[in-house]
Amino acid sequence: MLGSGGREHALAWKLAQSRLLADDSDTFYAAPGNPGMAAHARCISLDATDHRAVIALCEGSRIGLVVIGPEAPLVDGLADSLRAAGIAVFGPSRAAAQLEGSKGFTKDLCERAGIPTAGYVRTASLDDARAALDRFEAPYVLKADGLAAGKGVVIAQSREEADAALADMFGGQFGEAGAEVVVEEFLEGEEASFFALTDGTTIMPFGTAQDHKRVGDGDTGPNTGGMGAYSPAPVLDETLQARVMAEIVEPTVRTMTDEGMPYSGVLYAGLMLTNEGPKLIEYNARFGDPECQVLMTRLESDLGELMLACAQNRLGTCEPVRMRNETALTVVMAASGYPGSPRKGGAIDLGEAEARGAKVFHAGTSLNGEALVANGGRVLNVTAMGATVARAQATAYRAVDAVDFPTGFCRRDIGWREVEREAKG
Ligand code: AMP
Ligand code: GLY
């Protein structure tokens, strides 16, 4: 398992329960892992950008499956290097990971395949981009083409603001990722996420989730990687999910395969539920963080078997994914300063949090001797299940309140939309 965040802790927790690891002689490695993952895996240091080192470790330890958690190594082609060495890997090739690695690539693919998404123009210079603004109305949506750690999207309320943002983007604010900018139509609606496993032939729905991107209560303040999430997302009902499969996910997977870039791994569709139906906002080539934490909490199927089946192009031999029919909700506890400059080193005592019925995933922690300390922006994901969103929320916050983390903070309203809907009945 490659990675070190809350997503990877949740995956490691679930993978450790797999039948594939049932034998005492099996060893589960996490690289680099984190103190939470150390309960399930042997954590080792490994430079994922050094493909030869990764292959050498896999060959030396006879690794049967590599799971790549984050997007950077995927876009960097690590899955290709491993496959070329005959090592099974869960995660798309470099070509297929362009669905996340290049916004322009994905928009063009949507156009070729007739997938509903916001109208757009790809631009490669400041002049082109400014001219493209003429074709749209405020608010303007501007996206750096490449990976920008979730920070590459600007929604500008005025032409002046858009002009200034474009100058920053082409001025190198996002480095190479901003060499191209996609200007697109603003979509109105509610956002939701849909996940599917695929080996390029079989596509298996893997559930839905909603996250809270803004740092503050009431969805205010700057964007973050996500301050909390819940699954399922009731707004994405069965009918809408069938439409997302038929109109968005299936044509994407089919087109990628037809064009010689078969997609293998998890495909995460960020959607806007508009008056005209679901439209694609973006794809990610990996699980969402913290969406993964709530999906894994609900998952009943053997994750290892599903991932190995994807890696071996035989997902069609697996039973459909089984998820508990309850809500899982996770609250992110972050270090003060996040999403700007998070304060590192703050002491953490998890206390009775898990005894109160939650699972605490480590997202950015490290050990200072015996002591657990904050070592990142998003630090803990306190995750609970419940028969309703309100109950899952109540259990999660009871556990949050048992955590002693003086330099941390969290939102107090994760799940508010659904809690309100439930209250209205
Ligand atoms: P992305 O990184 O593409 O998910 O964009 C980050 C956030 O910007 C999304 O989660 C949306 O809230 C917002 N966003 C992106 N594209 C659009 C769009 N075309 N219309 C409205 N909001 C958007
Ligand atoms: N939580 C959003 C993401 O993982 O991209």
XYZ file of C-alpha atoms and ligand atoms in Angstrom:
453
model
C 0.000 0.000 0.000
C 1.551 3.268 -1.083
C 0.591 6.446 0.736
C 0.311 7.950 4.202
C -3.018 9.752 4.588
C -6.424 9.038 6.054
C -7.513 7.470 2.789
C -4.623 5.034 2.970
C -5.267 4.234 6.621
C -8.873 3.341 5.755
C -7.739 1.209 2.804
C -5.087 -0.507 4.930
C -7.596 -1.217 7.706
C -9.926 -2.850 5.189
C -7.191 -4.663 3.271
C -5.850 -6.139 6.515
C -9.217 -7.937 6.842
C -8.857 -9.496 3.379
C -8.793 -13.244 2.821
C -5.675 -12.550 0.732
C -3.802 -11.723 3.945
C -5.255 -14.556 6.011
C -2.090 -16.634 5.974
C 0.413 -15.950 8.765
C 3.224 -16.027 6.224
C 1.709 -13.060 4.365
C 3.165 -9.649 5.081
C 1.334 -6.426 4.411
C 3.660 -3.457 3.829
C 2.729 0.210 3.864
C 5.090 2.765 2.380
C 5.544 5.122 4.045
C 2.376 4.501 6.066
C 1.555 6.354 9.290
C 1.170 5.511 12.994
C -2.435 4.432 12.445
C -1.529 2.164 9.554
C 1.211 0.582 11.672
C -1.542 -1.354 13.489
C -2.300 -3.194 10.245
C 0.865 -3.119 8.179
C 4.639 -3.068 8.418
C 5.562 0.531 7.609
C 8.683 1.020 5.515
C 10.256 4.024 3.886
C 10.305 3.990 0.117
C 10.558 6.728 -2.499
C 7.548 6.188 -4.795
C 9.130 8.409 -7.460
C 12.003 5.897 -7.709
C 10.254 3.219 -9.772
C 13.263 0.911 -9.739
C 13.364 0.988 -5.961
C 9.660 0.144 -5.773
C 10.093 -2.751 -8.221
C 13.157 -4.023 -6.319
C 11.240 -4.056 -3.052
C 8.283 -5.843 -4.666
C 10.498 -8.478 -6.243
C 12.595 -8.955 -3.117
C 9.535 -9.393 -0.888
C 7.440 -11.224 -3.507
C 4.636 -8.685 -3.310
C 1.424 -10.031 -4.867
C -0.437 -6.751 -5.223
C 0.505 -3.089 -5.027
C -2.224 -0.590 -4.141
C -1.459 3.019 -5.070
C -3.405 5.441 -2.852
C -2.682 8.993 -4.086
C -2.809 10.502 -7.584
C 0.762 11.752 -7.999
C 2.414 8.325 -8.487
C -0.387 7.328 -10.880
C 0.055 10.397 -13.061
C 3.801 9.719 -12.822
C 3.331 6.266 -14.411
C 4.233 4.053 -11.449
C 1.484 1.560 -12.370
C 3.005 1.207 -15.869
C 6.464 0.510 -14.440
C 5.104 -2.126 -12.057
C 2.987 -3.811 -14.753
C 5.970 -3.879 -17.102
C 7.839 -5.774 -14.355
C 4.970 -8.274 -14.073
C 3.716 -6.978 -10.711
C -0.056 -6.769 -10.131
C -1.154 -3.224 -9.329
C -4.400 -1.526 -8.397
C -4.441 1.853 -10.137
C -4.565 3.233 -13.660
C -1.732 3.664 -16.140
C -0.209 7.060 -16.784
C -2.314 7.392 -19.952
C -5.541 6.504 -18.144
C -4.697 8.702 -15.135
C -4.859 11.697 -17.474
C -8.539 11.685 -16.518
C -7.298 13.329 -13.321
C -3.943 14.668 -14.513
C -5.267 16.850 -17.316
C -8.557 18.731 -17.125
C -8.297 19.529 -20.851
C -7.865 15.843 -21.700
C -11.023 14.987 -19.774
C -13.063 17.799 -21.336
C -12.047 16.695 -24.831
C -12.912 13.089 -23.973
C -16.342 14.206 -22.741
C -16.894 15.991 -26.019
C -15.865 12.959 -28.104
C -18.028 10.605 -26.045
C -21.029 12.926 -25.637
C -20.746 13.039 -21.834
C -22.693 15.836 -20.101
C -20.301 18.400 -18.601
C -19.818 22.193 -18.461
C -19.074 23.943 -21.769
C -15.372 24.845 -21.986
C -12.433 26.320 -23.879
C -8.839 25.055 -23.525
C -6.330 27.887 -23.547
C -2.529 27.946 -23.641
C -1.810 31.654 -23.210
C -3.049 34.582 -21.173
C -4.389 36.306 -24.316
C -6.336 33.221 -25.396
C -7.763 32.762 -21.939
C -8.849 36.402 -21.619
C -10.502 36.189 -25.026
C -12.279 32.985 -23.961
C -13.912 34.832 -21.063
C -16.056 36.658 -23.669
C -17.871 33.415 -24.324
C -18.999 33.016 -20.711
C -20.778 35.009 -18.033
C -19.823 35.518 -14.385
C -19.102 33.604 -12.281
C -16.125 32.437 -14.338
C -14.649 28.992 -13.723
C -10.889 28.772 -14.369
C -8.918 25.564 -13.988
C -5.203 24.895 -14.184
C -4.885 21.908 -16.500
C -2.577 19.734 -14.395
C -2.372 18.452 -10.827
C -2.448 21.289 -8.316
C -3.181 19.492 -5.038
C -6.846 20.478 -5.210
C -6.018 24.190 -5.434
C -6.086 24.663 -9.214
C -9.710 25.806 -9.575
C -10.728 29.458 -9.282
C -14.342 30.623 -9.351
C -14.164 34.350 -10.157
C -17.194 36.526 -9.463
C -16.208 39.329 -11.846
C -14.288 39.866 -15.041
C -11.574 41.746 -13.093
C -11.146 38.901 -10.658
C -10.972 36.419 -13.551
C -8.350 38.517 -15.358
C -6.218 38.673 -12.231
C -6.540 34.928 -11.558
C -5.565 34.114 -15.134
C -2.497 36.349 -14.846
C -1.465 34.415 -11.714
C -2.066 31.048 -13.374
C -0.093 31.850 -16.512
C 2.448 33.636 -14.324
C 3.479 30.311 -12.801
C 1.317 30.102 -9.657
C 0.789 26.381 -10.279
C 4.045 25.747 -12.132
C 3.724 23.371 -15.081
C 0.163 22.502 -14.077
C -0.883 26.012 -15.113
C 0.753 26.050 -18.551
C -2.750 25.368 -19.894
C -5.968 26.693 -18.399
C -9.504 25.457 -19.024
C -12.161 28.175 -18.918
C -15.596 26.699 -18.352
C -19.256 27.332 -17.843
C -20.464 27.683 -14.243
C -22.826 24.864 -13.264
C -25.567 25.338 -10.671
C -26.694 22.534 -8.430
C -25.675 20.268 -5.597
C -22.399 18.350 -5.772
C -22.086 14.634 -5.126
C -19.510 11.945 -5.790
C -19.907 8.578 -7.475
C -17.301 5.807 -7.361
C -16.844 2.794 -9.603
C -14.297 -0.001 -9.828
C -13.290 -1.059 -13.310
C -10.735 -3.187 -15.120
C -11.517 -1.473 -18.422
C -14.236 -3.996 -19.311
C -16.433 -4.604 -16.270
C -17.652 -1.567 -14.336
C -18.867 -2.052 -10.783
C -20.586 0.795 -8.922
C -18.835 1.317 -5.591
C -21.115 3.778 -3.839
C -21.768 7.468 -3.394
C -20.625 10.190 -1.001
C -20.738 13.909 -0.376
C -17.955 15.947 1.164
C -17.602 19.414 2.653
C -14.811 21.268 0.891
C -14.871 24.606 2.725
C -12.948 25.017 5.945
C -15.726 26.693 7.946
C -19.156 25.828 9.302
C -21.991 26.524 6.902
C -19.633 25.755 3.977
C -17.774 29.061 4.301
C -14.122 30.097 3.988
C -11.383 28.761 1.748
C -11.467 25.411 -0.039
C -9.681 22.442 1.516
C -9.112 18.828 0.529
C -12.315 18.060 2.426
C -13.339 18.664 6.059
C -15.738 15.753 6.315
C -17.907 13.406 4.290
C -20.709 10.915 4.472
C -21.845 7.930 2.478
C -24.244 7.177 0.914
C -25.325 10.491 -0.584
C -29.127 10.210 -0.622
C -29.419 12.979 -3.268
C -27.809 10.560 -5.695
C -30.734 8.140 -5.647
C -30.970 4.880 -7.608
C -32.414 6.577 -10.690
C -29.693 9.212 -10.776
C -26.994 6.598 -10.172
C -28.261 4.620 -13.166
C -28.051 7.805 -15.256
C -24.525 8.525 -14.033
C -23.481 5.006 -15.034
C -25.173 5.142 -18.451
C -24.432 8.753 -19.416
C -21.054 9.401 -17.776
C -19.080 6.441 -16.393
C -19.816 3.779 -19.028
C -19.071 5.997 -22.054
C -15.858 7.151 -20.346
C -14.571 3.647 -19.660
C -15.627 2.423 -23.110
C -13.962 5.331 -24.887
C -10.746 4.957 -22.905
C -10.586 1.248 -23.793
C -11.487 1.861 -27.458
C -8.763 4.476 -27.708
C -6.066 2.191 -26.283
C -5.935 3.638 -22.751
C -7.953 1.099 -20.743
C -8.743 2.427 -17.273
C -8.076 0.085 -14.365
C -8.687 0.990 -10.740
C -11.234 3.200 -9.044
C -12.846 5.983 -11.031
C -14.171 8.827 -8.909
C -16.662 11.089 -10.662
C -17.263 14.525 -9.123
C -20.774 15.490 -10.249
C -23.043 18.506 -10.307
C -26.714 17.587 -10.050
C -28.186 20.248 -12.313
C -31.764 20.866 -13.458
C -30.823 19.132 -16.688
C -29.475 16.078 -14.875
C -26.085 14.998 -13.562
C -23.058 16.592 -15.210
C -19.406 15.701 -14.758
C -17.312 18.324 -12.925
C -14.121 16.293 -12.816
C -12.654 12.837 -12.562
C -10.161 11.572 -10.029
C -8.075 8.472 -10.657
C -8.117 7.341 -6.993
C -10.424 7.242 -4.000
C -11.476 10.552 -2.484
C -10.006 11.644 0.818
C -12.034 11.685 3.140
C -14.732 9.985 0.995
C -12.728 6.745 1.074
C -12.917 6.629 4.860
C -16.731 6.511 4.810
C -16.884 4.077 1.886
C -14.498 1.662 3.636
C -16.454 1.930 6.872
C -19.563 0.678 5.030
C -17.837 -1.902 2.841
C -18.685 -5.553 3.521
C -16.998 -7.123 0.463
C -13.380 -8.268 0.525
C -11.458 -5.208 -0.684
C -8.296 -7.175 -1.454
C -10.150 -9.557 -3.742
C -11.856 -6.722 -5.600
C -8.583 -4.851 -6.073
C -6.695 -7.951 -7.192
C -9.506 -8.768 -9.639
C -9.219 -5.252 -11.112
C -5.466 -5.666 -11.397
C -5.866 -9.031 -13.156
C -8.628 -7.920 -15.551
C -11.199 -10.287 -14.096
C -13.515 -7.984 -12.188
C -16.377 -9.672 -14.074
C -15.827 -12.811 -11.959
C -16.565 -10.908 -8.702
C -19.884 -10.517 -6.945
C -21.268 -6.957 -6.915
C -19.902 -4.759 -4.112
C -21.770 -5.114 -0.821
C -22.089 -2.098 1.473
C -23.842 -1.766 4.808
C -27.152 -0.020 4.331
C -26.373 2.598 6.968
C -24.700 5.989 6.885
C -21.036 6.439 7.636
C -19.903 9.958 8.473
C -16.406 11.268 9.067
C -15.267 14.484 10.728
C -11.814 15.774 9.815
C -9.786 17.175 12.694
C -7.198 19.533 11.223
C -4.214 21.405 12.632
C -4.806 25.097 13.289
C -3.723 27.144 10.282
C -5.066 24.623 7.769
C -5.566 25.058 4.805
C -2.845 27.737 4.915
C 0.170 26.794 7.046
C -0.884 24.087 9.491
C 0.862 24.021 12.827
C 2.969 20.900 13.218
C 3.876 19.002 16.348
C 0.709 19.595 18.388
C 0.057 16.869 20.965
C -2.826 14.450 20.416
C -4.488 12.120 22.908
C -7.173 9.959 21.320
C -8.585 9.167 24.758
C -11.842 7.216 24.695
C -12.776 8.254 21.131
C -12.961 4.708 19.791
C -14.659 3.438 22.936
C -17.438 5.875 22.051
C -18.208 3.913 18.910
C -16.102 5.635 16.267
C -13.097 4.591 14.214
C -10.270 7.131 14.166
C -8.230 7.109 10.969
C -4.844 8.820 11.023
C -4.429 11.349 8.231
C -1.427 13.427 9.291
C 0.122 12.113 12.482
C 3.565 11.024 13.542
C 5.188 9.673 16.670
C 7.487 11.824 18.752
C 8.970 9.070 20.870
C 5.836 7.463 22.298
C 3.713 10.566 21.849
C 1.279 11.045 18.984
C 1.616 14.474 17.361
C 0.117 16.366 14.421
C 2.160 16.194 11.257
C 0.020 17.610 8.486
C -2.986 19.756 7.647
C -5.696 17.182 8.022
C -4.694 15.114 11.050
C -7.493 12.723 12.109
C -10.708 11.401 10.561
C -13.200 10.507 13.254
C -15.656 8.141 11.574
C -18.933 6.649 12.775
C -21.899 4.653 11.474
C -25.573 5.215 12.151
C -29.027 4.251 10.940
C -29.507 7.901 9.921
C -27.103 10.708 9.061
C -28.118 12.461 12.291
C -27.181 9.400 14.361
C -23.885 8.866 12.591
C -23.160 12.571 13.099
C -23.998 12.429 16.809
C -21.729 9.426 17.392
C -18.893 10.981 15.404
C -19.019 14.233 17.398
C -19.238 12.378 20.727
C -15.968 10.725 19.731
C -14.471 14.009 18.490
C -15.195 15.475 21.915
C -13.204 12.682 23.547
C -10.077 13.582 21.539
C -7.629 15.901 23.249
C -5.948 17.895 20.467
C -5.556 21.503 21.694
C -3.926 22.783 18.496
C -6.576 21.185 16.283
C -10.024 22.172 15.086
C -12.926 20.699 13.147
C -16.216 21.736 11.622
C -19.216 21.104 13.842
C -21.774 20.657 11.061
C -20.593 17.811 8.834
C -23.648 16.298 7.157
C -25.873 19.342 7.842
C -27.691 19.196 4.514
C -28.863 15.634 5.060
C -29.554 16.159 8.748
C -31.886 19.022 7.757
C -33.559 16.900 5.098
C -34.057 14.062 7.567
C -35.576 16.468 10.085
C -38.056 17.685 7.442
C -38.834 14.044 6.650
P -12.547 20.416 -9.083
O -11.147 20.454 -8.543
O -12.652 20.358 -10.578
O -13.429 19.443 -8.350
O -13.187 21.806 -8.668
C -13.203 22.209 -7.326
C -14.554 22.737 -7.000
O -14.876 23.856 -7.812
C -15.678 21.739 -7.278
O -15.833 20.834 -6.248
C -16.847 22.678 -7.419
O -17.308 23.102 -6.159
C -16.250 23.865 -8.102
N -16.432 23.768 -9.567
C -15.598 23.201 -10.461
N -16.084 23.300 -11.711
C -17.256 23.956 -11.622
C -18.236 24.390 -12.567
N -18.085 24.183 -13.878
N -19.329 25.034 -12.098
C -19.479 25.265 -10.772
N -18.589 24.912 -9.841
C -17.487 24.257 -10.242
N -12.174 15.088 -1.101
C -11.906 15.412 -2.454
C -10.849 14.642 -3.099
O -10.346 13.654 -2.595
O -10.471 14.991 -4.208
